[in-house]
């Protein structure tokens, strides 16, 4: 891809993130993004035919860098359950402590097609991990468990103030729901949660935000 096209795509994504992180998704139109980039709508659609294509591109880029950030700090080759539990705790805490990122993620995951891609991306990441209990891994069961656990957790997250629950509580319940559906015993679930409690305090959110800022060209705190 020509350098000029790469630069223009980055500019489009940067302007789109500004809008998606401050406005409701349904109130943002392609013409609004085009105006921010100072191009016409037809040229914008040459790069991204639909608004959802831009949102999906932003989300996949964010996930890719989150996975990489966690893998760089994984010294224990954690199994699939612990990896998902730590990913959930880190990502949702990062979302919860950054107003713009929070708005962006709620906009993104409210769209069914984009939510499906979100689950698919996590599914692909977990499939590629080298985890210790691979003999217990069944891909179809994993995908079903991801949908049930994360969709349920997101429904609680958007109502967490009304329900009086913390983000970390929601993350733990997402992880426990996932592990239950994957056939883990309560003792196995407790062991994974203890791993998360040991690892999570060492992962500083300001370090994650700095990583996003240095590696994702369109990201802004």
CSV table of N, CA and C in Angstrom, one decimal, residues 85-158:
chain,number,residue,atom,x,y,z
A,85,UNK,N,-8.9,-14.3,31.5
A,85,UNK,CA,-9.3,-13.6,32.7
A,85,UNK,C,-8.4,-12.4,32.8
A,86,UNK,N,-7.1,-12.5,32.5
A,86,UNK,CA,-6.2,-11.3,32.6
A,86,UNK,C,-6.5,-10.3,31.6
A,87,UNK,N,-6.8,-10.7,30.3
A,87,UNK,CA,-7.2,-9.8,29.3
A,87,UNK,C,-8.4,-9.1,29.6
A,88,UNK,N,-9.4,-9.8,30.2
A,88,UNK,CA,-10.7,-9.1,30.6
A,88,UNK,C,-10.5,-8.1,31.6
A,89,UNK,N,-9.7,-8.4,32.7
A,89,UNK,CA,-9.5,-7.5,33.8
A,89,UNK,C,-8.7,-6.3,33.3
A,90,UNK,N,-7.7,-6.5,32.4
A,90,UNK,CA,-6.9,-5.3,32.0
A,90,UNK,C,-7.7,-4.4,31.0
A,91,UNK,N,-8.3,-5.0,30.0
A,91,UNK,CA,-9.0,-4.2,29.0
A,91,UNK,C,-10.2,-3.5,29.6
A,92,UNK,N,-11.0,-4.1,30.5
A,92,UNK,CA,-12.2,-3.4,31.0
A,92,UNK,C,-11.7,-2.4,32.0
A,93,UNK,N,-10.7,-2.6,32.8
A,93,UNK,CA,-10.2,-1.6,33.7
A,93,UNK,C,-9.7,-0.4,32.9
A,94,UNK,N,-9.0,-0.6,31.8
A,94,UNK,CA,-8.5,0.5,30.9
A,94,UNK,C,-9.7,1.3,30.4
A,95,UNK,N,-10.7,0.6,30.0
A,95,UNK,CA,-11.9,1.2,29.5
A,95,UNK,C,-12.6,2.1,30.6
A,96,UNK,N,-12.7,1.5,31.7
A,96,UNK,CA,-13.4,2.1,32.9
A,96,UNK,C,-12.7,3.4,33.3
A,97,UNK,N,-11.3,3.4,33.2
A,97,UNK,CA,-10.6,4.6,33.7
A,97,UNK,C,-10.3,5.6,32.6
A,98,UNK,N,-10.8,5.5,31.5
A,98,UNK,CA,-10.6,6.5,30.4
A,98,UNK,C,-11.9,6.8,29.7
A,99,UNK,N,-12.4,8.0,29.9
A,99,UNK,CA,-13.8,8.4,29.5
A,99,UNK,C,-13.9,8.2,28.0
A,100,UNK,N,-12.9,8.6,27.2
A,100,UNK,CA,-13.1,8.5,25.7
A,100,UNK,C,-13.1,7.0,25.3
A,101,UNK,N,-12.1,6.2,25.8
A,101,UNK,CA,-12.1,4.8,25.5
A,101,UNK,C,-13.4,4.1,25.9
A,102,UNK,N,-13.9,4.5,27.0
A,102,UNK,CA,-15.2,3.9,27.5
A,102,UNK,C,-16.3,4.2,26.5
A,103,UNK,N,-16.4,5.4,26.1
A,103,UNK,CA,-17.5,5.8,25.1
A,103,UNK,C,-17.3,5.0,23.8
A,104,UNK,N,-16.0,4.9,23.3
A,104,UNK,CA,-15.7,4.2,22.1
A,104,UNK,C,-16.1,2.8,22.2
A,105,UNK,N,-15.7,2.1,23.2
A,105,UNK,CA,-16.0,0.7,23.3
A,105,UNK,C,-17.5,0.4,23.5
A,106,UNK,N,-18.2,1.2,24.2
A,106,UNK,CA,-19.6,1.0,24.3
A,106,UNK,C,-20.3,1.2,23.0
A,107,UNK,N,-19.9,2.2,22.2
A,107,UNK,CA,-20.4,2.4,20.9
A,107,UNK,C,-20.1,1.2,20.0
A,108,UNK,N,-18.9,0.7,20.1
A,108,UNK,CA,-18.5,-0.4,19.2
A,108,UNK,C,-19.2,-1.7,19.5
A,109,UNK,N,-19.3,-2.0,20.8
A,109,UNK,CA,-19.9,-3.3,21.1
A,109,UNK,C,-21.4,-3.3,21.2
A,110,UNK,N,-22.0,-2.2,21.0
A,110,UNK,CA,-23.5,-2.1,20.8
A,110,UNK,C,-23.9,-2.5,19.4
A,111,UNK,N,-23.0,-2.6,18.5
A,111,UNK,CA,-23.3,-3.0,17.1
A,111,UNK,C,-23.0,-4.5,17.0
A,112,UNK,N,-24.1,-5.2,16.6
A,112,UNK,CA,-24.0,-6.7,16.6
A,112,UNK,C,-22.9,-7.2,15.7
A,113,UNK,N,-22.7,-6.7,14.5
A,113,UNK,CA,-21.7,-7.2,13.6
A,113,UNK,C,-20.3,-6.9,14.2
A,114,UNK,N,-20.1,-5.8,14.8
A,114,UNK,CA,-18.8,-5.4,15.4
A,114,UNK,C,-18.6,-6.3,16.6
A,115,UNK,N,-19.6,-6.5,17.4
A,115,UNK,CA,-19.4,-7.4,18.6
A,115,UNK,C,-19.0,-8.8,18.1
A,116,UNK,N,-19.6,-9.3,17.1
A,116,UNK,CA,-19.3,-10.6,16.5
A,116,UNK,C,-17.8,-10.6,16.2
A,117,UNK,N,-17.3,-9.5,15.5
A,117,UNK,CA,-15.9,-9.5,15.2
A,117,UNK,C,-15.0,-9.4,16.4
A,118,UNK,N,-15.5,-8.7,17.4
A,118,UNK,CA,-14.8,-8.6,18.7
A,118,UNK,C,-14.6,-10.0,19.3
A,119,UNK,N,-15.6,-10.8,19.3
A,119,UNK,CA,-15.5,-12.2,19.9
A,119,UNK,C,-14.6,-13.0,19.0
A,120,UNK,N,-14.8,-12.9,17.7
A,120,UNK,CA,-13.9,-13.7,16.7
A,120,UNK,C,-12.5,-13.4,16.9
A,121,UNK,N,-12.1,-12.1,17.2
A,121,UNK,CA,-10.7,-11.7,17.4
A,121,UNK,C,-10.2,-12.3,18.6
A,122,UNK,N,-10.9,-12.3,19.7
A,122,UNK,CA,-10.5,-12.9,21.0
A,122,UNK,C,-10.4,-14.4,20.8
A,123,UNK,N,-11.3,-15.0,20.1
A,123,UNK,CA,-11.3,-16.5,19.8
A,123,UNK,C,-10.0,-16.8,19.0
A,124,UNK,N,-9.7,-16.1,18.0
A,124,UNK,CA,-8.5,-16.4,17.2
A,124,UNK,C,-7.2,-16.2,18.1
A,125,UNK,N,-7.2,-15.2,18.9
A,125,UNK,CA,-6.0,-15.0,19.8
A,125,UNK,C,-5.8,-16.2,20.7
A,126,UNK,N,-6.9,-16.6,21.4
A,126,UNK,CA,-6.8,-17.7,22.3
A,126,UNK,C,-6.4,-19.0,21.6
A,127,UNK,N,-6.9,-19.2,20.4
A,127,UNK,CA,-6.5,-20.4,19.7
A,127,UNK,C,-5.0,-20.5,19.4
A,128,UNK,N,-4.4,-19.3,19.2
A,128,UNK,CA,-3.0,-19.3,18.9
A,128,UNK,C,-2.1,-19.4,20.1
A,129,UNK,N,-2.6,-19.2,21.2
A,129,UNK,CA,-1.8,-19.2,22.4
A,129,UNK,C,-1.2,-20.6,22.7
A,130,UNK,N,-0.1,-20.6,23.3
A,130,UNK,CA,0.5,-21.9,23.7
A,130,UNK,C,0.2,-22.1,25.2
A,131,UNK,N,-0.9,-22.8,25.4
A,131,UNK,CA,-1.3,-23.0,26.8
A,131,UNK,C,-1.1,-24.4,27.2
A,132,UNK,N,-1.1,-24.6,28.5
A,132,UNK,CA,-0.7,-25.9,29.1
A,132,UNK,C,-1.7,-27.0,29.0
A,133,UNK,N,-3.0,-26.6,29.0
A,133,UNK,CA,-4.1,-27.7,29.0
A,133,UNK,C,-4.8,-27.8,27.6
A,134,UNK,N,-4.0,-27.9,26.6
A,134,UNK,CA,-4.5,-27.9,25.2
A,134,UNK,C,-5.4,-29.1,25.0
A,135,UNK,N,-5.2,-30.2,25.7
A,135,UNK,CA,-6.0,-31.4,25.5
A,135,UNK,C,-7.4,-31.2,25.9
A,136,UNK,N,-7.7,-30.2,26.8
A,136,UNK,CA,-9.1,-29.9,27.2
A,136,UNK,C,-9.7,-28.8,26.3
A,137,UNK,N,-9.0,-28.4,25.3
A,137,UNK,CA,-9.5,-27.3,24.5
A,137,UNK,C,-10.4,-27.8,23.3
A,138,UNK,N,-11.6,-27.3,23.2
A,138,UNK,CA,-12.4,-27.6,22.0
A,138,UNK,C,-12.9,-26.3,21.4
A,139,UNK,N,-12.5,-25.9,20.2
A,139,UNK,CA,-12.8,-24.6,19.6
A,139,UNK,C,-14.2,-24.2,19.6
A,140,UNK,N,-15.2,-25.1,19.3
A,140,UNK,CA,-16.6,-24.7,19.2
A,140,UNK,C,-17.1,-24.4,20.6
A,141,UNK,N,-16.7,-25.1,21.6
A,141,UNK,CA,-17.1,-24.8,23.0
A,141,UNK,C,-16.5,-23.5,23.4
A,142,UNK,N,-15.3,-23.2,23.0
A,142,UNK,CA,-14.7,-21.9,23.4
A,142,UNK,C,-15.5,-20.7,22.8
A,143,UNK,N,-15.9,-20.8,21.6
A,143,UNK,CA,-16.6,-19.7,21.0
A,143,UNK,C,-17.9,-19.5,21.6
A,144,UNK,N,-18.6,-20.5,21.9
A,144,UNK,CA,-19.9,-20.4,22.6
A,144,UNK,C,-19.7,-19.8,24.0
A,145,UNK,N,-18.7,-20.3,24.7
A,145,UNK,CA,-18.5,-19.7,26.1
A,145,UNK,C,-18.1,-18.2,26.0
A,146,UNK,N,-17.3,-17.8,25.0
A,146,UNK,CA,-17.0,-16.4,24.9
A,146,UNK,C,-18.2,-15.6,24.6
A,147,UNK,N,-19.1,-16.0,23.8
A,147,UNK,CA,-20.3,-15.2,23.5
A,147,UNK,C,-21.2,-15.1,24.7
A,148,UNK,N,-21.4,-16.2,25.4
A,148,UNK,CA,-22.3,-16.1,26.6
A,148,UNK,C,-21.7,-15.2,27.7
A,149,UNK,N,-20.4,-15.5,28.0
A,149,UNK,CA,-19.8,-14.8,29.1
A,149,UNK,C,-19.6,-13.3,28.9
A,150,UNK,N,-19.0,-12.9,27.7
A,150,UNK,CA,-18.7,-11.5,27.4
A,150,UNK,C,-20.0,-10.7,27.1
A,151,UNK,N,-21.0,-11.3,26.4
A,151,UNK,CA,-22.2,-10.6,26.2
A,151,UNK,C,-22.9,-10.3,27.5
A,152,UNK,N,-23.0,-11.3,28.3
A,152,UNK,CA,-23.6,-11.1,29.6
A,152,UNK,C,-22.9,-10.1,30.5
A,153,UNK,N,-21.6,-10.1,30.4
A,153,UNK,CA,-20.8,-9.2,31.2
A,153,UNK,C,-21.0,-7.7,30.7
A,154,UNK,N,-21.0,-7.6,29.4
A,154,UNK,CA,-21.2,-6.2,28.8
A,154,UNK,C,-22.6,-5.7,29.2
A,155,UNK,N,-23.6,-6.5,29.3
A,155,UNK,CA,-24.9,-6.1,29.7
A,155,UNK,C,-24.9,-5.5,31.1
A,156,UNK,N,-24.2,-6.2,32.0
A,156,UNK,CA,-24.0,-5.7,33.4
A,156,UNK,C,-23.2,-4.5,33.4
A,157,UNK,N,-22.1,-4.4,32.6
A,157,UNK,CA,-21.2,-3.3,32.7
A,157,UNK,C,-21.9,-2.0,32.4
A,158,UNK,N,-22.8,-2.0,31.4
A,158,UNK,CA,-23.5,-0.7,31.0
A,158,UNK,C,-24.5,-0.3,32.1
